[in-house]
Coordinates of C-alpha atoms in Angstrom, one line a residue:
M1 CA -100.3 -19.8 50.2
R2 CA -102.7 -17.2 49.0
L3 CA -100.4 -16.2 46.2
L4 CA -100.2 -19.8 45.1
L5 CA -103.9 -20.2 45.2
F6 CA -104.3 -17.0 43.1
L7 CA -101.9 -18.3 40.5
L8 CA -103.7 -21.6 40.3
F9 CA -107.1 -20.0 40.2
F10 CA -106.0 -18.1 37.1
C11 CA -104.2 -21.1 35.7
F12 CA -100.8 -19.4 35.9
S13 CA -97.9 -21.7 35.2
S14 CA -95.6 -22.7 38.0
L15 CA -92.9 -21.8 35.5
L16 CA -93.5 -18.1 36.3
L17 CA -92.7 -18.4 40.0
W18 CA -89.2 -17.1 39.5
S19 CA -87.2 -16.1 42.6
Q20 CA -86.8 -12.4 43.0
D21 CA -84.3 -12.6 45.9
S22 CA -81.5 -10.1 46.1
P23 CA -79.0 -10.7 43.3
S24 CA -75.9 -12.6 44.3
Q25 CA -72.8 -10.4 44.1
S26 CA -71.1 -13.1 42.0
V27 CA -73.6 -12.9 39.2
N28 CA -72.8 -10.6 36.3
I29 CA -76.5 -10.2 35.4
K30 CA -75.8 -7.9 32.4
A31 CA -73.5 -10.6 30.9
K32 CA -76.2 -13.2 31.6
Y33 CA -78.8 -11.0 29.8
D34 CA -76.5 -10.5 26.8
S35 CA -75.9 -14.2 26.5
A36 CA -79.6 -14.9 27.0
R37 CA -80.4 -12.6 24.1
V38 CA -78.0 -14.5 21.8
E39 CA -79.3 -17.9 22.9
F40 CA -82.9 -16.8 22.5
T41 CA -82.3 -15.5 19.0
Q42 CA -80.5 -18.7 18.0
F43 CA -83.3 -20.9 19.5
E44 CA -85.9 -18.9 17.6
K45 CA -84.0 -19.2 14.4
K46 CA -83.9 -23.0 14.8
H47 CA -87.3 -23.7 16.2
G48 CA -89.5 -20.5 16.0
G49 CA -91.8 -19.3 13.3
F50 CA -94.8 -17.0 12.6
I51 CA -97.9 -17.6 10.5
Q52 CA -100.5 -15.1 9.4
T53 CA -104.0 -16.1 10.2
K54 CA -107.2 -14.1 9.7
N55 CA -107.0 -13.1 13.3
V56 CA -103.3 -12.5 14.1
T57 CA -99.7 -13.1 13.3
M58 CA -99.3 -16.2 15.5
H59 CA -95.9 -17.4 16.8
Y60 CA -95.1 -21.0 17.3
L61 CA -92.2 -23.4 18.0
E62 CA -91.6 -26.6 16.2
W63 CA -89.3 -29.7 16.8
G64 CA -88.7 -32.8 14.8
N65 CA -89.3 -34.1 11.3
P66 CA -92.5 -32.6 9.6
R67 CA -93.1 -36.0 8.0
H68 CA -93.6 -37.7 11.3
T69 CA -96.9 -37.8 13.2
P70 CA -97.8 -34.3 14.3
F71 CA -98.6 -33.3 17.9
I72 CA -99.8 -29.8 18.5
W73 CA -99.6 -28.3 22.0
V74 CA -101.6 -25.4 23.4
H75 CA -100.2 -23.8 26.6
G76 CA -102.0 -22.6 29.7
S77 CA -102.8 -19.1 30.9
F78 CA -99.9 -16.6 31.4
T79 CA -97.3 -19.0 29.9
N80 CA -96.4 -19.8 26.3
A81 CA -95.0 -22.3 23.8
Y82 CA -91.7 -22.5 25.7
E83 CA -93.5 -24.4 28.6
F84 CA -93.4 -27.5 26.4
A85 CA -89.8 -27.2 25.1
D86 CA -88.2 -29.9 27.3
L87 CA -91.1 -32.3 26.7
A88 CA -91.1 -31.7 23.0
K89 CA -87.5 -33.0 22.8
E90 CA -88.6 -36.2 24.4
L91 CA -91.5 -36.7 22.0
V92 CA -89.3 -36.0 19.0
Q93 CA -87.1 -38.9 20.1
K94 CA -90.2 -41.1 20.1
G95 CA -90.8 -40.2 16.5
Y96 CA -93.3 -37.2 16.7
Y97 CA -93.3 -33.8 15.0
V98 CA -94.2 -31.3 17.7
I99 CA -95.6 -27.8 17.4
A100 CA -96.4 -25.6 20.3
I101 CA -98.3 -22.3 19.7
D102 CA -98.5 -19.0 21.5
Y103 CA -102.1 -17.8 21.6
Y104 CA -103.3 -14.2 22.1
G105 CA -101.3 -12.1 24.5
H106 CA -98.8 -14.8 25.3
G107 CA -95.3 -15.3 24.2
Q108 CA -94.8 -13.5 20.8
T109 CA -98.4 -13.5 19.7
P110 CA -100.2 -10.2 20.2
I111 CA -103.8 -9.7 21.3
P112 CA -105.9 -8.9 18.2
T113 CA -107.7 -5.5 18.0
H114 CA -111.0 -7.3 17.3
E115 CA -112.9 -9.6 19.7
V116 CA -111.7 -13.1 19.8
S117 CA -112.6 -16.4 21.5
L118 CA -111.3 -19.9 22.1
Y119 CA -112.7 -20.8 18.8
H120 CA -110.7 -18.1 17.0
V121 CA -107.6 -19.8 18.4
A122 CA -108.9 -23.0 17.0
D123 CA -109.2 -21.3 13.6
D124 CA -105.6 -20.2 13.9
I125 CA -104.5 -23.7 14.6
N126 CA -106.4 -24.9 11.5
T127 CA -104.6 -22.3 9.4
L128 CA -101.3 -23.4 10.8
M129 CA -102.1 -27.0 9.9
S130 CA -103.2 -26.0 6.4
V131 CA -100.0 -24.1 5.8
K132 CA -97.9 -26.9 7.2
K133 CA -99.9 -29.4 5.0
L134 CA -101.0 -31.4 8.0
P135 CA -104.3 -33.2 7.3
K136 CA -104.6 -34.5 10.8
A137 CA -102.8 -34.1 14.2
F138 CA -102.9 -35.0 17.8
I139 CA -104.1 -31.9 19.7
G140 CA -103.1 -31.4 23.4
G141 CA -103.4 -28.6 25.9
W142 CA -103.0 -27.7 29.5
S143 CA -105.7 -25.8 31.5
R144 CA -107.1 -23.1 29.3
G145 CA -105.1 -24.7 26.5
G146 CA -107.2 -27.9 27.1
F147 CA -110.3 -25.9 26.4
I148 CA -108.9 -24.6 23.2
A149 CA -108.1 -28.2 22.2
T150 CA -111.7 -29.1 22.9
A151 CA -112.9 -26.1 20.8
F152 CA -110.7 -27.3 18.0
Y153 CA -112.3 -30.7 18.1
D154 CA -115.7 -29.1 18.1
A155 CA -114.8 -27.0 15.0
Y156 CA -112.6 -29.4 13.1
P157 CA -113.2 -33.0 14.3
E158 CA -112.1 -34.5 11.0
K159 CA -108.6 -33.1 11.6
V160 CA -108.0 -34.7 15.0
L161 CA -106.1 -37.9 15.5
G162 CA -106.5 -37.8 19.2
L163 CA -106.7 -35.4 22.2
V164 CA -104.6 -34.9 25.3
L165 CA -106.3 -32.8 28.0
E166 CA -104.3 -31.8 31.0
D167 CA -106.6 -30.6 33.8
G168 CA -108.7 -28.6 31.4
G169 CA -111.2 -29.0 28.5
S170 CA -113.0 -32.1 29.7
V171 CA -115.4 -30.5 32.2
A172 CA -117.1 -27.2 32.0
T173 CA -114.8 -24.7 33.7
N174 CA -117.4 -23.3 36.1
T175 CA -118.9 -26.6 37.2
H176 CA -117.4 -26.4 40.7
Y177 CA -118.0 -22.7 41.2
H178 CA -121.7 -23.1 40.4
Q179 CA -122.0 -25.7 43.1
L180 CA -120.8 -23.3 45.8
P181 CA -123.2 -21.2 48.0
D182 CA -123.1 -17.5 47.0
S183 CA -121.4 -16.6 50.3
T184 CA -118.6 -19.1 49.7
L185 CA -118.0 -18.0 46.1
N186 CA -118.0 -14.4 47.2
A187 CA -115.5 -15.1 49.9
Q188 CA -113.2 -17.0 47.6
V189 CA -113.2 -14.3 44.9
K190 CA -112.6 -11.6 47.5
N191 CA -109.7 -13.6 48.9
I192 CA -108.2 -13.8 45.5
F193 CA -108.2 -10.1 45.0
T194 CA -107.2 -9.1 48.6
D195 CA -103.6 -10.1 47.9
K196 CA -103.7 -9.8 44.1
F197 CA -100.4 -10.4 42.5
S198 CA -99.4 -8.0 39.9
Y199 CA -96.3 -8.1 37.7
A200 CA -94.1 -5.1 38.0
A201 CA -93.3 -3.0 34.9
F202 CA -89.9 -1.9 33.8
D203 CA -88.4 0.6 31.4
T204 CA -86.2 -1.9 29.6
E205 CA -86.2 -5.6 28.8
F206 CA -82.9 -6.0 30.7
E207 CA -84.5 -4.5 33.9
A208 CA -87.4 -7.0 33.7
Y209 CA -85.0 -9.9 33.0
K210 CA -82.9 -8.8 36.0
A211 CA -86.0 -8.7 38.2
Y212 CA -87.3 -12.1 37.2
Y213 CA -84.0 -14.0 36.8
D214 CA -83.8 -16.9 39.3
Y215 CA -80.6 -16.2 41.3
S216 CA -81.0 -19.5 43.1
S217 CA -80.3 -21.3 39.8
S218 CA -77.8 -20.8 37.1
G219 CA -77.4 -20.4 33.3
T220 CA -78.8 -17.7 31.1
Q221 CA -82.4 -18.7 31.5
F222 CA -83.0 -17.4 28.0
E223 CA -86.6 -18.8 28.0
L224 CA -87.5 -16.0 30.4
L225 CA -87.4 -13.6 27.5
A226 CA -90.4 -15.3 26.0
W227 CA -92.5 -14.2 28.9
L228 CA -91.5 -10.5 28.7
G229 CA -93.3 -8.0 26.5
K230 CA -94.4 -4.4 26.4
D231 CA -97.6 -3.1 27.8
S232 CA -99.7 -0.3 26.4
E233 CA -97.4 2.3 27.9
G234 CA -94.3 0.7 26.4
K235 CA -93.1 -0.8 29.8
W236 CA -91.7 -4.3 30.0
T237 CA -93.8 -6.8 32.0
I238 CA -95.4 -10.2 32.0
G239 CA -98.9 -10.9 30.6
A240 CA -99.7 -7.4 29.4
G241 CA -103.4 -7.1 28.5
V242 CA -104.2 -10.8 29.3
E243 CA -106.4 -10.1 32.4
K244 CA -108.5 -7.8 30.2
L245 CA -108.7 -10.4 27.5
F246 CA -109.8 -13.0 30.1
H247 CA -112.2 -10.5 31.8
M248 CA -110.5 -11.0 35.1
R249 CA -109.1 -7.6 36.1
N250 CA -111.1 -7.3 39.3
E251 CA -113.7 -9.0 41.5
A252 CA -116.6 -7.8 39.4
E253 CA -115.2 -9.1 36.2
F254 CA -114.1 -12.4 37.7
K255 CA -117.7 -13.0 39.0
E256 CA -119.3 -11.9 35.7
T257 CA -117.2 -14.4 33.9
I258 CA -118.5 -17.1 36.2
L259 CA -122.1 -16.0 36.7
R260 CA -123.0 -13.7 33.8
P261 CA -120.6 -14.7 31.0
T262 CA -122.4 -12.8 28.3
K263 CA -121.3 -9.6 30.1
A264 CA -117.7 -10.7 29.9
S265 CA -115.2 -10.3 27.0
L266 CA -115.9 -12.7 24.1
F267 CA -112.8 -14.7 25.1
G268 CA -113.9 -14.9 28.7
E269 CA -117.4 -15.8 27.6
S270 CA -116.3 -18.6 25.4
M271 CA -114.2 -20.1 28.2
S272 CA -117.2 -20.0 30.5
L273 CA -119.8 -21.4 28.1
I274 CA -117.9 -24.2 26.4
E275 CA -119.5 -27.5 27.5
P276 CA -117.5 -30.6 26.9
K277 CA -120.4 -32.9 27.7
I278 CA -122.1 -31.5 24.5
I279 CA -119.0 -31.3 22.4
Y280 CA -118.0 -34.9 23.2
R281 CA -121.5 -36.4 23.0
N282 CA -120.5 -38.1 19.7
L283 CA -116.8 -38.6 20.5
H284 CA -115.1 -40.6 17.8
V285 CA -111.3 -40.2 18.5
P286 CA -109.2 -41.3 21.4
L287 CA -108.9 -38.9 24.3
L288 CA -106.5 -38.9 27.2
I289 CA -107.6 -37.0 30.3
I290 CA -104.8 -36.1 32.7
D291 CA -106.5 -35.4 36.0
P292 CA -104.5 -34.2 39.1
T293 CA -106.0 -34.4 42.5
S294 CA -105.0 -33.0 45.9
P295 CA -106.6 -32.1 49.2
N296 CA -106.7 -28.5 48.1
D297 CA -107.8 -29.2 44.6
L298 CA -109.3 -26.1 43.1
F299 CA -110.6 -28.0 40.1
P300 CA -112.1 -31.2 41.7
F301 CA -113.4 -32.8 38.5
E302 CA -112.4 -36.4 39.0
K303 CA -116.1 -37.6 39.3
D304 CA -117.1 -35.6 36.2
N305 CA -114.1 -37.0 34.3
A306 CA -114.9 -40.5 35.4
A307 CA -118.5 -40.1 34.2
L308 CA -117.4 -38.9 30.8
Q309 CA -115.0 -41.8 30.6
Q310 CA -117.7 -44.3 31.4
Q311 CA -119.9 -42.7 28.7
H312 CA -117.1 -43.2 26.1
S313 CA -115.1 -46.1 27.5
K314 CA -114.0 -47.1 24.1
F315 CA -112.2 -43.8 23.4
I316 CA -111.3 -42.2 26.8
T317 CA -108.4 -43.0 29.0
H318 CA -108.6 -41.3 32.4
K319 CA -105.3 -41.0 34.3
I320 CA -105.5 -39.7 37.9
Y321 CA -102.4 -38.1 39.5
L322 CA -102.8 -38.3 43.3
N323 CA -101.4 -35.4 45.4
T324 CA -100.5 -33.4 42.3
G325 CA -101.0 -29.8 41.6
H326 CA -102.6 -28.2 38.5
N327 CA -99.5 -28.2 36.4
V328 CA -98.8 -31.9 36.0
H329 CA -96.3 -31.7 33.2
Y330 CA -94.1 -29.4 35.3
E331 CA -94.6 -31.2 38.6
K332 CA -94.3 -34.8 37.3
P333 CA -92.8 -34.6 33.8
K334 CA -91.6 -38.2 33.8
E335 CA -95.0 -39.7 34.6
F336 CA -96.7 -37.2 32.2
L337 CA -94.4 -38.2 29.3
E338 CA -94.9 -41.9 30.0
D339 CA -98.6 -41.6 29.9
V340 CA -98.7 -39.3 26.9
T341 CA -96.2 -41.4 24.8
A342 CA -98.0 -44.6 25.7
F343 CA -101.3 -43.0 24.6
L344 CA -99.9 -41.7 21.3
K345 CA -98.2 -45.0 20.5
R346 CA -101.4 -47.0 21.2
V347 CA -103.5 -44.7 19.0
S348 CA -100.9 -44.5 16.2
E349 CA -100.7 -48.3 16.0
R350 CA -104.4 -48.9 15.7

């Protein structure tokens, strides 16, 4: 349970909870890896691309007809564009052109050498839209990706057709933490780092693939390769450098990001200081808030989301998912797609 809470606290994707049980004797893992490499290369050739922005060479995936209505997705922490692959196929069938990006330190987009923030990612998305000749698009995101979507609206409101925010981006991220007594906050942070989960590092990509392959499932699981990358020492791991980017490597950094954000990295600071109540004060595009709730909800923002919806009832749709964890699109993909497609259709037909 503590590991799960840690992963949720840092907005890790449930997609990364691969089984690391002892390999089955019937699995030829080297053959699986070789096939995965081929499938990954083929998938990237068909759907992948890179674009040079002023900040980074950004990787993205795309599906569908570029002449159709564009929907751009921004992933959550410690995941990447592949988190949206299955959902993208469904949206394409509904007549949308889907792009999912990798932002800094995730997937195949490196961490820039200069300081960057959520707004720098927004600038990268703007460059992508310019190169793709997309004057406007729907922008959506999960968790930290939702905050990037909000930053994009703040910086480029004229380029937004509508917004989809999945448990992130509609309420200031530290709202709940700032309501806790110091003793409770300290205890929660300490608990997180007591059993801190760290991804192992391996000499080769194959060894990392072998370790994270889900032996309880089947197939090549080629998408796993999108999570693997080299750290500063040339070892293969997951999320190399991301905790530093987020300013969350230890208890002190985690608390600084919450309580003294100007002492954090610029990326961590921008996450802490972004205030949707200010950004959306003059909201003029439709917004779908996807709000999961559960008894152990670490982001209990339903009242704040309801207040924002009441303030902008003409534009905001607030969908509550009862007894649902942070990653709605993974836990309840059918309901997620129904709500998103209904929202997109309603807005497109206005």
